[in-house]
Short mmCIF file of C-alpha atoms and ligand atoms in Angstrom, two decimals:
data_model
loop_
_atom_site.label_atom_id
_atom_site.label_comp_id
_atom_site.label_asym_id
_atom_site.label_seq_id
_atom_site.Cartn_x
_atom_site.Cartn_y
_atom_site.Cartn_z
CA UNK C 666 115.58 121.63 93.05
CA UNK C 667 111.78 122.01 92.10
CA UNK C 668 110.61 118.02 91.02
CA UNK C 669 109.12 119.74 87.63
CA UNK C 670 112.20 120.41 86.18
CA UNK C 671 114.49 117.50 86.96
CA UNK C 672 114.96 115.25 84.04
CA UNK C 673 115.43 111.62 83.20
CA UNK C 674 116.67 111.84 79.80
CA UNK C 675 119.98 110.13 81.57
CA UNK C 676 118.25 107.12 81.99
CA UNK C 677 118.15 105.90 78.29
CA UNK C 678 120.80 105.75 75.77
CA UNK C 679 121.25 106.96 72.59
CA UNK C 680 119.56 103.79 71.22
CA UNK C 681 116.58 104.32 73.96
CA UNK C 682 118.28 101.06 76.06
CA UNK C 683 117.47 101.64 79.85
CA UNK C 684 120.83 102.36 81.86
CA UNK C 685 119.99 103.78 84.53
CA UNK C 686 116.57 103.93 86.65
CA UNK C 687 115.94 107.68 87.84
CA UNK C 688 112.60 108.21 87.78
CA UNK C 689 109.33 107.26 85.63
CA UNK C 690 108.88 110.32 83.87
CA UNK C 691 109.69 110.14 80.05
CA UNK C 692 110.19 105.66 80.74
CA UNK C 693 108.02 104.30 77.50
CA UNK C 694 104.86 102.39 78.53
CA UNK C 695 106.90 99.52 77.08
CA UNK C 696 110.28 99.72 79.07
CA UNK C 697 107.61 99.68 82.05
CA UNK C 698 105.43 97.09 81.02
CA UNK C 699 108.87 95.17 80.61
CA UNK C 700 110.07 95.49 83.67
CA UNK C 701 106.57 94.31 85.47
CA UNK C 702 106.87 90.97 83.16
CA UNK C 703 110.57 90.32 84.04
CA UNK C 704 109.29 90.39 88.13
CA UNK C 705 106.34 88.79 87.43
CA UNK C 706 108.47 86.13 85.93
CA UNK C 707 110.69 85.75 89.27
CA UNK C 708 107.74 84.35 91.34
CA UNK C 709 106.30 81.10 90.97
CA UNK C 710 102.63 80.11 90.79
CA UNK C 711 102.46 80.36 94.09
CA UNK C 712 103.62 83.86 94.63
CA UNK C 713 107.01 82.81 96.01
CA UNK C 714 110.22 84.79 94.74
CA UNK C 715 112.66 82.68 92.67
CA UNK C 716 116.34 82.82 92.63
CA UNK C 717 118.54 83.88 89.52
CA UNK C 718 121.88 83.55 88.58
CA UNK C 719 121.57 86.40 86.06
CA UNK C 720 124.33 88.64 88.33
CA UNK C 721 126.60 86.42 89.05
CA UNK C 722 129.48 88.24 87.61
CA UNK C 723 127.96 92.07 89.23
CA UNK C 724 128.53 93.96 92.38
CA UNK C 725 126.17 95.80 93.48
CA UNK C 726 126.11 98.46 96.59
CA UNK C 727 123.66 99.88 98.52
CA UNK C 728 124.30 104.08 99.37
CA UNK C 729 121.28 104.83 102.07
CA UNK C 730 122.13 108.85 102.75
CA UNK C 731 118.77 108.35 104.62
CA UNK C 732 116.89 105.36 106.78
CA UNK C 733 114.88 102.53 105.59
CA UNK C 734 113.72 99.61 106.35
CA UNK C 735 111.47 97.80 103.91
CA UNK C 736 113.56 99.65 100.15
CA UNK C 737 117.01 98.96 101.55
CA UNK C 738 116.70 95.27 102.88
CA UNK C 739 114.41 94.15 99.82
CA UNK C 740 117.26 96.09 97.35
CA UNK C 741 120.12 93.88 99.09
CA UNK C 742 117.99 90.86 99.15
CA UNK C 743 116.98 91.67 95.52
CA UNK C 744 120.31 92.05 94.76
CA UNK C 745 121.51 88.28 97.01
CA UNK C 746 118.75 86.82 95.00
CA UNK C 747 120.36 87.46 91.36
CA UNK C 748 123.48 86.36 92.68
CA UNK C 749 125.37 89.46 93.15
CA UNK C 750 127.61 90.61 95.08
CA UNK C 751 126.55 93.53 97.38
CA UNK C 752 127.61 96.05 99.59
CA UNK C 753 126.07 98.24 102.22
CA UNK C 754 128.31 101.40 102.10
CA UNK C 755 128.41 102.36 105.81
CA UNK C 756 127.99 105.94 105.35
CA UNK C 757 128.30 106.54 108.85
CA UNK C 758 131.93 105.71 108.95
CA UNK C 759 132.54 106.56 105.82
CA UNK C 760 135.07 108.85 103.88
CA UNK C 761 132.19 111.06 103.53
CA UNK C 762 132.56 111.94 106.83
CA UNK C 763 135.89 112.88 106.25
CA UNK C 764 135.09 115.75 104.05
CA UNK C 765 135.55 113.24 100.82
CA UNK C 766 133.07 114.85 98.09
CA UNK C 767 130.36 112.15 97.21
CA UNK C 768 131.90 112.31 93.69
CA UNK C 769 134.78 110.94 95.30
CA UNK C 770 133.65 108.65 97.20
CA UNK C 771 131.89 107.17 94.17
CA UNK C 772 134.83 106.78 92.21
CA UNK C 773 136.42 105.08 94.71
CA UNK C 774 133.67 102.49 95.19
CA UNK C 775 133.72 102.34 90.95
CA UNK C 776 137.71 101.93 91.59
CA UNK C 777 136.37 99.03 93.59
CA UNK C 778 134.34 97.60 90.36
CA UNK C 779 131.34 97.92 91.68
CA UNK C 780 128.48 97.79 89.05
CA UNK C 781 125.42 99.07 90.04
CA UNK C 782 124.61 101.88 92.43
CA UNK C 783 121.34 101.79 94.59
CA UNK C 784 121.20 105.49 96.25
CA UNK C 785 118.89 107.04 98.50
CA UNK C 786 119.20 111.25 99.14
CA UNK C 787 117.53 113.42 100.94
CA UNK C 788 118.26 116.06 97.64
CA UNK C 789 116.10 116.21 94.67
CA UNK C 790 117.97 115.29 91.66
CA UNK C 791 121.36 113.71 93.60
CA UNK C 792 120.82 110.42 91.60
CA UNK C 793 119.85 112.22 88.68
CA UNK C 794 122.96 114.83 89.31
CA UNK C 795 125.34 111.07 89.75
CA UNK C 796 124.33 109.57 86.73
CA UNK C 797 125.69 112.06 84.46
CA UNK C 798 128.68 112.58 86.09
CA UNK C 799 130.01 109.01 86.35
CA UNK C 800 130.35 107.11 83.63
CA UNK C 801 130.24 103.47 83.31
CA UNK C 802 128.02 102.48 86.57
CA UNK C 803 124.00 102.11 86.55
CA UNK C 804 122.23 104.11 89.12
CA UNK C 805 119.18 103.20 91.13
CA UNK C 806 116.92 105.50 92.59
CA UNK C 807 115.96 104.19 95.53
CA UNK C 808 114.14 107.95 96.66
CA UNK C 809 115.13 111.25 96.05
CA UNK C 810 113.66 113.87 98.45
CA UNK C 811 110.05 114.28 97.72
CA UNK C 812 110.77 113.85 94.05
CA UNK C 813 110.60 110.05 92.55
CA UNK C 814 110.43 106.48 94.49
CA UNK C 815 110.48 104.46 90.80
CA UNK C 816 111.06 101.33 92.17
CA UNK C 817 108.30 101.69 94.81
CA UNK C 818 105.85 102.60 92.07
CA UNK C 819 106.57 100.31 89.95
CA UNK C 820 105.80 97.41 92.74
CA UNK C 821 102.45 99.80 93.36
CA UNK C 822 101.89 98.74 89.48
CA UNK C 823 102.78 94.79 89.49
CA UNK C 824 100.36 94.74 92.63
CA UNK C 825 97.76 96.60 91.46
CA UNK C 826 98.16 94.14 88.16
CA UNK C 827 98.14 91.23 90.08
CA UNK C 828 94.59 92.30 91.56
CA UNK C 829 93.24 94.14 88.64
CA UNK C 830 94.44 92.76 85.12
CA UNK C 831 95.06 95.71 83.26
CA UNK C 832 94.46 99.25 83.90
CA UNK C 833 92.68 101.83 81.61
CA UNK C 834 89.36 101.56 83.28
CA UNK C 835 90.56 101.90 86.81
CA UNK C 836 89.74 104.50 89.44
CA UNK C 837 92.65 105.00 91.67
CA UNK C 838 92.70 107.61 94.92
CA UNK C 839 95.77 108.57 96.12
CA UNK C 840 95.31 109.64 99.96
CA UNK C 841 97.41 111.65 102.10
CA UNK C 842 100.38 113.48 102.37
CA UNK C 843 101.02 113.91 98.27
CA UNK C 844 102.91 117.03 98.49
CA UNK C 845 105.90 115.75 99.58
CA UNK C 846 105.56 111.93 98.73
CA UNK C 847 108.09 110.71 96.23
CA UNK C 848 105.99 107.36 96.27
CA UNK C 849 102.83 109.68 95.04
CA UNK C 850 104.63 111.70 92.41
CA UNK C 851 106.36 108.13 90.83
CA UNK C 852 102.88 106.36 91.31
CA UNK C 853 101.17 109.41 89.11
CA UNK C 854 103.88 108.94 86.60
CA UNK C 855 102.82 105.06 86.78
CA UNK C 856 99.69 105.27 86.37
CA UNK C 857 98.99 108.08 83.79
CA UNK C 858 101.58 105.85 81.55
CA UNK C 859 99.92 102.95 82.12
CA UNK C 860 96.22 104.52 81.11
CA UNK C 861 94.75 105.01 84.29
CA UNK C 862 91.82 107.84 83.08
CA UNK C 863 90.73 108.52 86.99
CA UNK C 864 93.44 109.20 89.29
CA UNK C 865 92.20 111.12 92.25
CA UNK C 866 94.35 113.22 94.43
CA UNK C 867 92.64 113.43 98.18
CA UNK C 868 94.40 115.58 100.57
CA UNK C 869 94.14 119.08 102.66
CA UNK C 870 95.01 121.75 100.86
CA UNK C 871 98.11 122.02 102.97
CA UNK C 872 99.55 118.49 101.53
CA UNK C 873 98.01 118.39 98.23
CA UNK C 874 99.98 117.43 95.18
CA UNK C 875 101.93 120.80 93.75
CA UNK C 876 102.88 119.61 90.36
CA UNK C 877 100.78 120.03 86.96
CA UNK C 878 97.89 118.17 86.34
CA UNK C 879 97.43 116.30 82.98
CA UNK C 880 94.70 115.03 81.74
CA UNK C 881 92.51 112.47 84.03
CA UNK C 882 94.39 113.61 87.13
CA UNK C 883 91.87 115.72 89.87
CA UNK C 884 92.39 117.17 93.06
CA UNK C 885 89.91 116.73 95.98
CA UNK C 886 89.77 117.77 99.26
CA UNK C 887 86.70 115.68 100.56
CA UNK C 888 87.75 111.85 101.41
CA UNK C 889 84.01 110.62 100.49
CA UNK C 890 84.23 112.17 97.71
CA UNK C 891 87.56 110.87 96.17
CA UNK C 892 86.94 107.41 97.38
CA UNK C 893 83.73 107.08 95.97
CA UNK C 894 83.77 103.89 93.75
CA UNK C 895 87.36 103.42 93.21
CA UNK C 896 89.15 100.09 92.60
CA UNK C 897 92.14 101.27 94.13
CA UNK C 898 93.22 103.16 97.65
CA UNK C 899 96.48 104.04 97.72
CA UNK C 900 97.39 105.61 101.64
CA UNK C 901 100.66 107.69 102.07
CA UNK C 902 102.08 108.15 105.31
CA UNK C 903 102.32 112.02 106.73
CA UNK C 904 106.08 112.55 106.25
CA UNK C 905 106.69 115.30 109.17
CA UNK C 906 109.97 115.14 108.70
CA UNK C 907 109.54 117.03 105.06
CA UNK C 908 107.04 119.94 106.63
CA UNK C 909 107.26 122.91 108.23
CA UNK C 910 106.38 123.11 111.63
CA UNK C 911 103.11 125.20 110.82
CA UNK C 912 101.72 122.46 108.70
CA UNK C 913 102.01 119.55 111.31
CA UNK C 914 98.62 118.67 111.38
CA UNK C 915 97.00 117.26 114.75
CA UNK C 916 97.13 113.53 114.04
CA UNK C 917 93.75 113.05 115.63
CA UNK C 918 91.83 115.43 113.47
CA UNK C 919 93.88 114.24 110.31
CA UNK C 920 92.61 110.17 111.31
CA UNK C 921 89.02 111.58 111.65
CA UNK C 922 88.93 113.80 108.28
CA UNK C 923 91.61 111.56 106.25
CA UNK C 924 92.05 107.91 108.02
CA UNK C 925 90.64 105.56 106.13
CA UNK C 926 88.48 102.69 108.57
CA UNK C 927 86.15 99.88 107.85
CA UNK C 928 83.52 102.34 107.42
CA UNK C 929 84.81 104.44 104.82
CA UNK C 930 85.95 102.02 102.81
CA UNK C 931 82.60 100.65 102.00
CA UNK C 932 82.30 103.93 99.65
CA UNK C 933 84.86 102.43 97.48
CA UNK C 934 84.26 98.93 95.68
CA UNK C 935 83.92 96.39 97.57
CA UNK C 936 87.12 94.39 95.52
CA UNK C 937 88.61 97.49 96.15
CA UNK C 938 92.29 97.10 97.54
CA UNK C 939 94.02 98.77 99.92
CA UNK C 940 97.87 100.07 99.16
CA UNK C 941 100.63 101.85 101.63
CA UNK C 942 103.99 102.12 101.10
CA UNK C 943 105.16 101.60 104.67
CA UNK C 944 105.54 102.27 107.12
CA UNK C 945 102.59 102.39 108.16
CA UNK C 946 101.47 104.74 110.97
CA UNK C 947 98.55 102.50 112.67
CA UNK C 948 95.33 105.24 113.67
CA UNK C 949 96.24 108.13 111.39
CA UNK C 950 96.22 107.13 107.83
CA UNK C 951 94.73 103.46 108.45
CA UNK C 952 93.29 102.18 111.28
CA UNK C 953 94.35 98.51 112.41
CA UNK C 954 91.29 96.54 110.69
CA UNK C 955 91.79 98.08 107.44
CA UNK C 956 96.04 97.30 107.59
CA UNK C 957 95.34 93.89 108.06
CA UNK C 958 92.04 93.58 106.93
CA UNK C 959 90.71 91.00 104.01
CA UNK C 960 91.38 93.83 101.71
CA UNK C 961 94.70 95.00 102.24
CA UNK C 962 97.77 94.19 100.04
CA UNK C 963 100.38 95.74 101.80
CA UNK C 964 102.75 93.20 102.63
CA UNK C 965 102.47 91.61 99.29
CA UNK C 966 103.25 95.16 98.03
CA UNK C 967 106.79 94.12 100.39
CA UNK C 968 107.55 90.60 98.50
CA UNK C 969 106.90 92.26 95.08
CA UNK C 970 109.64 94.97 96.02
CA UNK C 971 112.11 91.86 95.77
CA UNK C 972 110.61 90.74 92.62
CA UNK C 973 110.69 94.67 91.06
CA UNK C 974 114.15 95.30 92.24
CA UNK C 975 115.44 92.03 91.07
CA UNK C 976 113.68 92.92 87.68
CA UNK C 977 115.50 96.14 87.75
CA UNK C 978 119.02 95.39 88.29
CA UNK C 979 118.58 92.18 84.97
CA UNK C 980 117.38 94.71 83.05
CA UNK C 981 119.75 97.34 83.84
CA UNK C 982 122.50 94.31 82.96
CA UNK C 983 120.92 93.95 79.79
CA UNK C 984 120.17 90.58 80.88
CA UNK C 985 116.47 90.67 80.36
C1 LIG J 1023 108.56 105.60 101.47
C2 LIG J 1023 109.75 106.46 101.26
O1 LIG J 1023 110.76 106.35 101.96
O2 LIG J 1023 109.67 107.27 100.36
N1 LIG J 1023 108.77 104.38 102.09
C3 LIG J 1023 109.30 103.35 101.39
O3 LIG J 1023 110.18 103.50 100.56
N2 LIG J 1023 108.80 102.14 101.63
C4 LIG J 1023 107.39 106.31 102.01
C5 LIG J 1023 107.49 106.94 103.37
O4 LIG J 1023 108.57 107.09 103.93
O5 LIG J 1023 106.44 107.33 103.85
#
């Protein structure tokens, strides 16, 4: 299913009350905003996450149709934080492997009374496709093929807060593999809601962003060029496992045209800060000093998952 026409109307109710979380398209600058105050809320002064009680009477479970790392263990310890109970589905052994249709399989975990659904799919639109067939539960997208990452974005967002303060005068470049980043198509969402008036896509041709552009949105090709001044460098990981074998580029000549070291990132300001989703591929989008270097944020970007995804879920309980 083409990203463009997938919808999120599913996501609010009649009244406009957020029930599910699909994707950022069509989600009011206020439902966002709201969300980023509710996690900023769940850490303390000192940036540590606090605890909640506000799910104690919720189960939540975790359906990973693909693997993670960093957006499965922060949704389960999001989810452990609020005081929820939660399940990791193992798909592996699953029903589902048993021929049962996924429909099935999620009435049977509703039969169960679970709550709250977190789902990552390698399918465009499977959450999306969920939602409006089962009625009752609140779905997460947690990534849906190359089409929205919401919850990643909006930690991108709370971090890029924390740093910045607010955003309409921002310059943000987006670097990398955008053509078949969900992160990069739910960070563009993010951003152009939030007021961002300069948000630079910089990739080859071959992995450049596919969608419309609205207004305040370029494409580049030349890495100098896109990362000239901007407060913000947002690095995506070259997702192979989405291309075609002809468009594999040679990692070596990607790093030397695309990677971003110590050197290049002197074009951009020097508070600039550096973003990745993760994980990170060390020498081919970043090289080592920049990853760990005075101006990354990247595992902060990791603790304010928690804070997001806790955010998420009270919300979604209509307890925030
Ligand atoms: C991203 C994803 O899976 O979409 N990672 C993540 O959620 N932290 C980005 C990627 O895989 O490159």
């Amino acid at each position: 299913m083409n990203p463009e026409s997938i919808s999120n109307d599913a996501q609010l109710d009649a009244s406009g009350k957020l029930i599910h979380l699909l994707g950022l398209k069509g989600l009011p600058k206020k439902e966002l905003e709201h969300i980023l105050d509710v996690a900023d809320d769940l850490l303390d002064g000192q940036g540590n996450l606090k605890k909640s009680k506000a799910l104690d009477d919720m189960s939540v479970a975790n359906l990973f149709f693909e693997p993670s790392t960093r957006t499965r263990n922060t949704f389960e310890i999001a989810a452990k934080r609020t005081s929820a109970n939660t399940i990791n589905v193992d798909l592996a052994n699953s029903a589902t492997k048993k021929n049962e249709t996924l429909m099935d399989t999620m009435q049977t975990l509703k039969a169960m009374q679970i709550d709250m659904f977190v789902i990552r799919h390698k399918k465009n639109g499977l959450p999306h496709r969920i939602a409006s067939n089962i009625d009752g539960v609140a779905i997460i997208n947690a990534g849906d093929g190359i089409n929205a990452h919401p919850t990643q974005a909006l930690l991108d967002m709370m971090t890029i807060r924390q740093h910045k303060g607010s955003f309409e005068d921002l310059s943000v470049a987006i670097i990398g593999d955008i053509r078949h980043s969900r992160v990069a198509h739910s960070d563009i969402q993010a951003l152009s809601t939030l007021g961002v008036k300069d948000i630079r896509l910089v990739a080859p041709q071959y992995l450049q962003y596919k969608g419309t552009l609205t207004e305040g949105i370029s494409r580049l090709d030349n890495l100098q060029e896109g990362i000239d001044g901007v407060d913000v460098v947002m690095t995506l990981r070259l997702q192979k496992e989405r291309m075609v074998a002809a468009d594999i580029p040679n990692e070596q000549a990607y790093f030397k045209t695309y990677g971003i070291t110590e050197e290049k990132l002197k074009l951009a300001q020097p508070e600039a800060i550096v973003m990745h989703p993760g994980p990170v591929n060390r020498g081919i989008e970043l090289d080592s000093g920049v990853a760990d270097g005075p101006q990354s944020v990247i595992l902060q970007q990791v603790t304010n998952g928690i804070a997001i995804r806790m955010a998420v879920m009270v919300v979604l309980a209509g307890k925030a």
